[in-house]
Short mmCIF file of C-alpha atoms and ligand atoms in Angstrom, two decimals:
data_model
loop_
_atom_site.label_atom_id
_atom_site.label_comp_id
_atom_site.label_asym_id
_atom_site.label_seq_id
_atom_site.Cartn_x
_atom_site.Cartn_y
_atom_site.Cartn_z
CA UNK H 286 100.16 109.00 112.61
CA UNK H 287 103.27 112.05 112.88
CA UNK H 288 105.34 112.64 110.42
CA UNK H 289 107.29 110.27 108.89
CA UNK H 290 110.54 112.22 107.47
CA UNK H 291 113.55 111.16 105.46
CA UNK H 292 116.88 112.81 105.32
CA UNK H 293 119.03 112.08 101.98
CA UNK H 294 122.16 113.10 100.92
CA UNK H 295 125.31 111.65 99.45
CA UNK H 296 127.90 110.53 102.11
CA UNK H 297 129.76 112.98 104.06
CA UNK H 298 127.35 115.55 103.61
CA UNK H 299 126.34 115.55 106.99
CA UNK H 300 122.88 113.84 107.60
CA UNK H 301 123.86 112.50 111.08
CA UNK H 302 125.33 115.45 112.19
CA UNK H 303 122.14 117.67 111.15
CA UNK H 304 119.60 115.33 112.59
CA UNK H 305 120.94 114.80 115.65
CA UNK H 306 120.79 118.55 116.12
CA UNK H 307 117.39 118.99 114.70
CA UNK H 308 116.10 116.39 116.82
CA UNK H 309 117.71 117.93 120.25
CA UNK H 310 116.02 121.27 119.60
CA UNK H 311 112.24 119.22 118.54
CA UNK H 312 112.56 117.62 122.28
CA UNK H 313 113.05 120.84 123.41
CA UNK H 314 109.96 122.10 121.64
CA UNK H 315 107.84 119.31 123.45
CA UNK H 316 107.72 116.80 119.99
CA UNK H 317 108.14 112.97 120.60
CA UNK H 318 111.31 112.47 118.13
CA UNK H 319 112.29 108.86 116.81
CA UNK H 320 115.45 109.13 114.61
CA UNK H 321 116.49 106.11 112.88
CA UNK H 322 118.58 105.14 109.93
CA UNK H 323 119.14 102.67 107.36
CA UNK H 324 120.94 100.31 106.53
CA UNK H 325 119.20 99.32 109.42
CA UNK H 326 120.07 97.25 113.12
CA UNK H 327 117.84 94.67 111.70
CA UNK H 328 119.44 91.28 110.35
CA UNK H 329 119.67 92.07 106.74
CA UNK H 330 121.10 95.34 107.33
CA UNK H 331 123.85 94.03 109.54
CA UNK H 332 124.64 91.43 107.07
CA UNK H 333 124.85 94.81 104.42
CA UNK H 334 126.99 97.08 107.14
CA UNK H 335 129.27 94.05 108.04
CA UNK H 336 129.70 92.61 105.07
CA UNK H 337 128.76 94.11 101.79
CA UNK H 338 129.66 97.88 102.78
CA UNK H 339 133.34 96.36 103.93
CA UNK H 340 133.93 95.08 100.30
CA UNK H 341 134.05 91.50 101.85
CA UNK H 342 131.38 90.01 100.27
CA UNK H 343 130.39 91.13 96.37
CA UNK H 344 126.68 91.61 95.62
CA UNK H 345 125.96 92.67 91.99
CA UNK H 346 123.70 95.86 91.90
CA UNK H 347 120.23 94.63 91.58
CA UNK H 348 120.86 92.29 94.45
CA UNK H 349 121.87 94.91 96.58
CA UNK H 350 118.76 96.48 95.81
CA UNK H 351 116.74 94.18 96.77
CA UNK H 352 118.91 93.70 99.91
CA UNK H 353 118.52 96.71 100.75
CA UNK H 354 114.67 96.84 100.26
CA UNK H 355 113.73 93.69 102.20
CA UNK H 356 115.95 95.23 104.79
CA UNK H 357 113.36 98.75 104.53
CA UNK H 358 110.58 96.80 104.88
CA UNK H 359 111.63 95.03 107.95
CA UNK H 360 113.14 98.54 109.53
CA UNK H 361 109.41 99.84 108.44
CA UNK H 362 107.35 97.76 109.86
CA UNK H 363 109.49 97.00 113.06
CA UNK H 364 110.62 100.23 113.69
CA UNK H 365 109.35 103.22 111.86
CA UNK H 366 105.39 102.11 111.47
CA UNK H 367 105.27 101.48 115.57
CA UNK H 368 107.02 104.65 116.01
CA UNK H 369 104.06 106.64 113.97
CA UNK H 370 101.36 104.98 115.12
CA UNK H 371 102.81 106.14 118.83
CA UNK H 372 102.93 109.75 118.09
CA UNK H 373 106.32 110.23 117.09
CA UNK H 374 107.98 112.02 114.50
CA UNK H 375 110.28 109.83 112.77
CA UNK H 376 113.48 110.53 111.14
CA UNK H 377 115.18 108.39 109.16
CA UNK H 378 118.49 108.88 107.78
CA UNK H 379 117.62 107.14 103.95
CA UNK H 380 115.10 105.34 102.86
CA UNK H 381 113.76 104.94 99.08
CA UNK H 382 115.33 107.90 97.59
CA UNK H 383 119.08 106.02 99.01
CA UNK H 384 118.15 103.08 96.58
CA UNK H 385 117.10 105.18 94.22
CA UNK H 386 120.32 107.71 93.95
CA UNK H 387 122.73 104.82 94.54
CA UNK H 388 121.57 101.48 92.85
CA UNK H 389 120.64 104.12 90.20
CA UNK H 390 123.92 105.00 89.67
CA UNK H 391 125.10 101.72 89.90
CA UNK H 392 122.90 101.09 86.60
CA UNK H 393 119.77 99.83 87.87
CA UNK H 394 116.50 101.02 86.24
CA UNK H 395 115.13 103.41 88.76
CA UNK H 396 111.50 101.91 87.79
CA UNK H 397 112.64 98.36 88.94
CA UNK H 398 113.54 100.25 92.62
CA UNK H 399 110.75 101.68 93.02
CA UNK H 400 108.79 98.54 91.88
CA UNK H 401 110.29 96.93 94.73
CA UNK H 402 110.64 98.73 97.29
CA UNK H 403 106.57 99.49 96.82
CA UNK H 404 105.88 97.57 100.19
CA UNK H 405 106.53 100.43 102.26
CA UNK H 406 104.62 103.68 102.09
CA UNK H 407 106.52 107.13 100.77
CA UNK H 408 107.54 109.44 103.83
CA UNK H 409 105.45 113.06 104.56
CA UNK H 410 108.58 114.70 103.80
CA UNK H 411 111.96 114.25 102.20
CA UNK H 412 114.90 116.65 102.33
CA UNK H 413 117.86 116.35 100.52
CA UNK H 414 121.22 118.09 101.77
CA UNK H 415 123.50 118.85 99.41
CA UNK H 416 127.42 119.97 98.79
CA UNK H 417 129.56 120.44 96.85
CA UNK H 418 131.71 117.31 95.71
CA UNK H 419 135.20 119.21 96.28
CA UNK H 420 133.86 119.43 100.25
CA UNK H 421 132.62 115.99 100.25
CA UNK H 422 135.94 114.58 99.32
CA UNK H 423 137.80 116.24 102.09
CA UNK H 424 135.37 115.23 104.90
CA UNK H 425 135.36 111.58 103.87
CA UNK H 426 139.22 111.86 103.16
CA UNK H 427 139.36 113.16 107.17
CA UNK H 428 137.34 110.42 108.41
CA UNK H 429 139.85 107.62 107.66
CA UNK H 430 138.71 104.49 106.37
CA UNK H 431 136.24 104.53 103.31
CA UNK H 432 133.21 102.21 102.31
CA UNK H 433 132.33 100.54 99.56
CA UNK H 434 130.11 103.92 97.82
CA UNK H 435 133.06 106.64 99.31
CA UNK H 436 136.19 104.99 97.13
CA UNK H 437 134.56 106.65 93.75
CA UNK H 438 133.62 110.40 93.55
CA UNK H 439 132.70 109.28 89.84
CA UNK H 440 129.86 107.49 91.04
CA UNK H 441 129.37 109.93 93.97
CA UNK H 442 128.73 112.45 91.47
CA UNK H 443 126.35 110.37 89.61
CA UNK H 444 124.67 109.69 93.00
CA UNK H 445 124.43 113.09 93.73
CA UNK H 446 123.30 113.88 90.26
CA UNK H 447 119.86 111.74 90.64
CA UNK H 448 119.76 113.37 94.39
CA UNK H 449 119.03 116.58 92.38
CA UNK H 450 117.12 115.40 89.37
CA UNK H 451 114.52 113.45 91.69
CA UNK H 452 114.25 116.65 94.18
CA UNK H 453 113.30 118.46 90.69
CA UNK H 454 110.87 116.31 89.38
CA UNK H 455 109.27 115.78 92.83
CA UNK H 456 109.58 118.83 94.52
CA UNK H 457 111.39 117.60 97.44
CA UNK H 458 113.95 120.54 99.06
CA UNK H 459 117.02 121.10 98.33
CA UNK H 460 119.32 122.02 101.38
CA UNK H 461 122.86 124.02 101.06
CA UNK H 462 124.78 121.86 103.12
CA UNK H 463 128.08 123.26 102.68
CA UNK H 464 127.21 126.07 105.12
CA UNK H 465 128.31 126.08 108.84
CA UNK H 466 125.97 123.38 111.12
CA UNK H 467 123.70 125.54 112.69
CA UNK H 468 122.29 127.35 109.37
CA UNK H 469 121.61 124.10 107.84
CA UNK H 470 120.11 122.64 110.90
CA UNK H 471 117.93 125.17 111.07
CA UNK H 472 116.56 125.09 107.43
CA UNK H 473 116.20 121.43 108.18
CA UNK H 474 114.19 122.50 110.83
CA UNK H 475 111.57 124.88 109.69
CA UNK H 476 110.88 122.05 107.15
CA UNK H 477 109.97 119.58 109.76
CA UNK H 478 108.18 122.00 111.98
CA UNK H 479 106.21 123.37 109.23
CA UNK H 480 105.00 120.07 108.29
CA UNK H 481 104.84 118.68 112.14
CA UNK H 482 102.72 121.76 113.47
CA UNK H 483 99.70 120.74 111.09
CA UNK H 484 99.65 117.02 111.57
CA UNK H 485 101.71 116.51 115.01
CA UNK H 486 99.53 118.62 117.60
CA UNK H 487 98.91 115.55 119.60
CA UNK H 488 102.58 115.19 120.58
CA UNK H 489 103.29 118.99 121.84
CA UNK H 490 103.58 118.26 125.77
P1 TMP G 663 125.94 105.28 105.76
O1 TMP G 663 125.61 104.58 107.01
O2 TMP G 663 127.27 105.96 105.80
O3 TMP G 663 124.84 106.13 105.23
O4 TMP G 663 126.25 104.11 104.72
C1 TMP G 663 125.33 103.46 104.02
C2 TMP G 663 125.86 103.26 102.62
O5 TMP G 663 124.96 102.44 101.91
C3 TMP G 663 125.98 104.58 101.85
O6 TMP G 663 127.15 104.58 101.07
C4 TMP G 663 124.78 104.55 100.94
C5 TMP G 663 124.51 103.09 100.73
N1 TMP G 663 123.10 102.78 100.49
C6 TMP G 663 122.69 102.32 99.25
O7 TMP G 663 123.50 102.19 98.35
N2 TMP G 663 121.36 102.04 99.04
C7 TMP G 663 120.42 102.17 100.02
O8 TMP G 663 119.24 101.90 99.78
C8 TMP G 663 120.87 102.63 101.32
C9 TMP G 663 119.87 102.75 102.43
C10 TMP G 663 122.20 102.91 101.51
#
């Protein structure tokens, strides 16, 4: 086993952006990188991407997460438990904490998530990127089309609002993600690399 890592955030805050960099730059410091993301390529999570995330087909919240649990637990153990158990260090772009923040603000009892989504073990390390809503709205505004979550900042900001409450309580970090790519990337990082040099040595080329 790696480092199993998951990178939260609300959306248009930049996750994909920042991992793809942070990954690029682990290569290049001889670390077997795995980045993955959920909803997942798996068949529940295409059935969420393709048709509850278009608005086509209504799911009420608990549903959804449960949805989007079995969907973690098939992404775990077909994707992200192989990927540890070869050496990598896995990324995922949400996990837990998504179902938490979201189906949380959505109004389900954050106990109930966690009760369900117990299957699957908690990551080494989660990061949460933050911004402020005023630059969330413009990125998502630029990108065109908008899912299901993007349509309401209200619940956005509730979202974001458990993001920050659950990095209290747990101690996860907090990253300014409002700043330009490369200074975020690189807080992002010296997280990871921290965490990786203690448990990852095997993986160093
Ligand atoms: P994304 O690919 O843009 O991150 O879209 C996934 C959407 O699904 C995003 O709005 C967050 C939402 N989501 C949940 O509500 N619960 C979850 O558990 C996960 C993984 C995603």
């Amino acid at each position: 086993m790696c480092l199993f890592v998951d990178v939260e955030g609300i959306d248009g805050v930049g996750k994909s952006t920042v991992i793809r960099r942070v990954a690029d730059v682990l290569r290049g410091l001889g670390y077997m990188v795995l980045v993955t993301s959920e909803p997942s390529d798996g068949a529940v999570g295409r059935f969420i991407r393709g048709n509850v995330l278009t608005g086509e087909v209504e799911v009420e919240p608990s549903a959804l997460a449960l949805l989007f649990a079995a969907d973690r637990i098939v992404h775990f153990n077909t994707v992200i438990k192989p990927g540890l158990r070869d050496g990598f260090i896995v990324i995922t772009e949400r996990y837990i904490e998504s179902s938490v923040a979201y189906q949380g603000a959505q109004g389900v009892p954050i106990d109930w998530i966690l009760r369900v989504n117990s299957m699957v073990p908690e990551p080494d390390l989660v990061i949460i990127l933050n911004a402020p809503l005023a630059v969330i709205r413009e990125r998502l505004t630029s990108r065109g089309t908008l899912e299901y979550f993007e349509r309401s900042l209200n619940l956005l900001m509730r979202v974001q609002e458990i993001y920050l409450r659950r990095a209290e309580e747990r101690g996860y970090p907090v990253i300014d993600a409002s700043r330009p790519i490369g200074s975020v990337a690189g807080d992002v990082l010296t997280l990871i690399e921290d965490k990786a040099s203690g448990k990852c040595k095997g993986s160093r080329h």
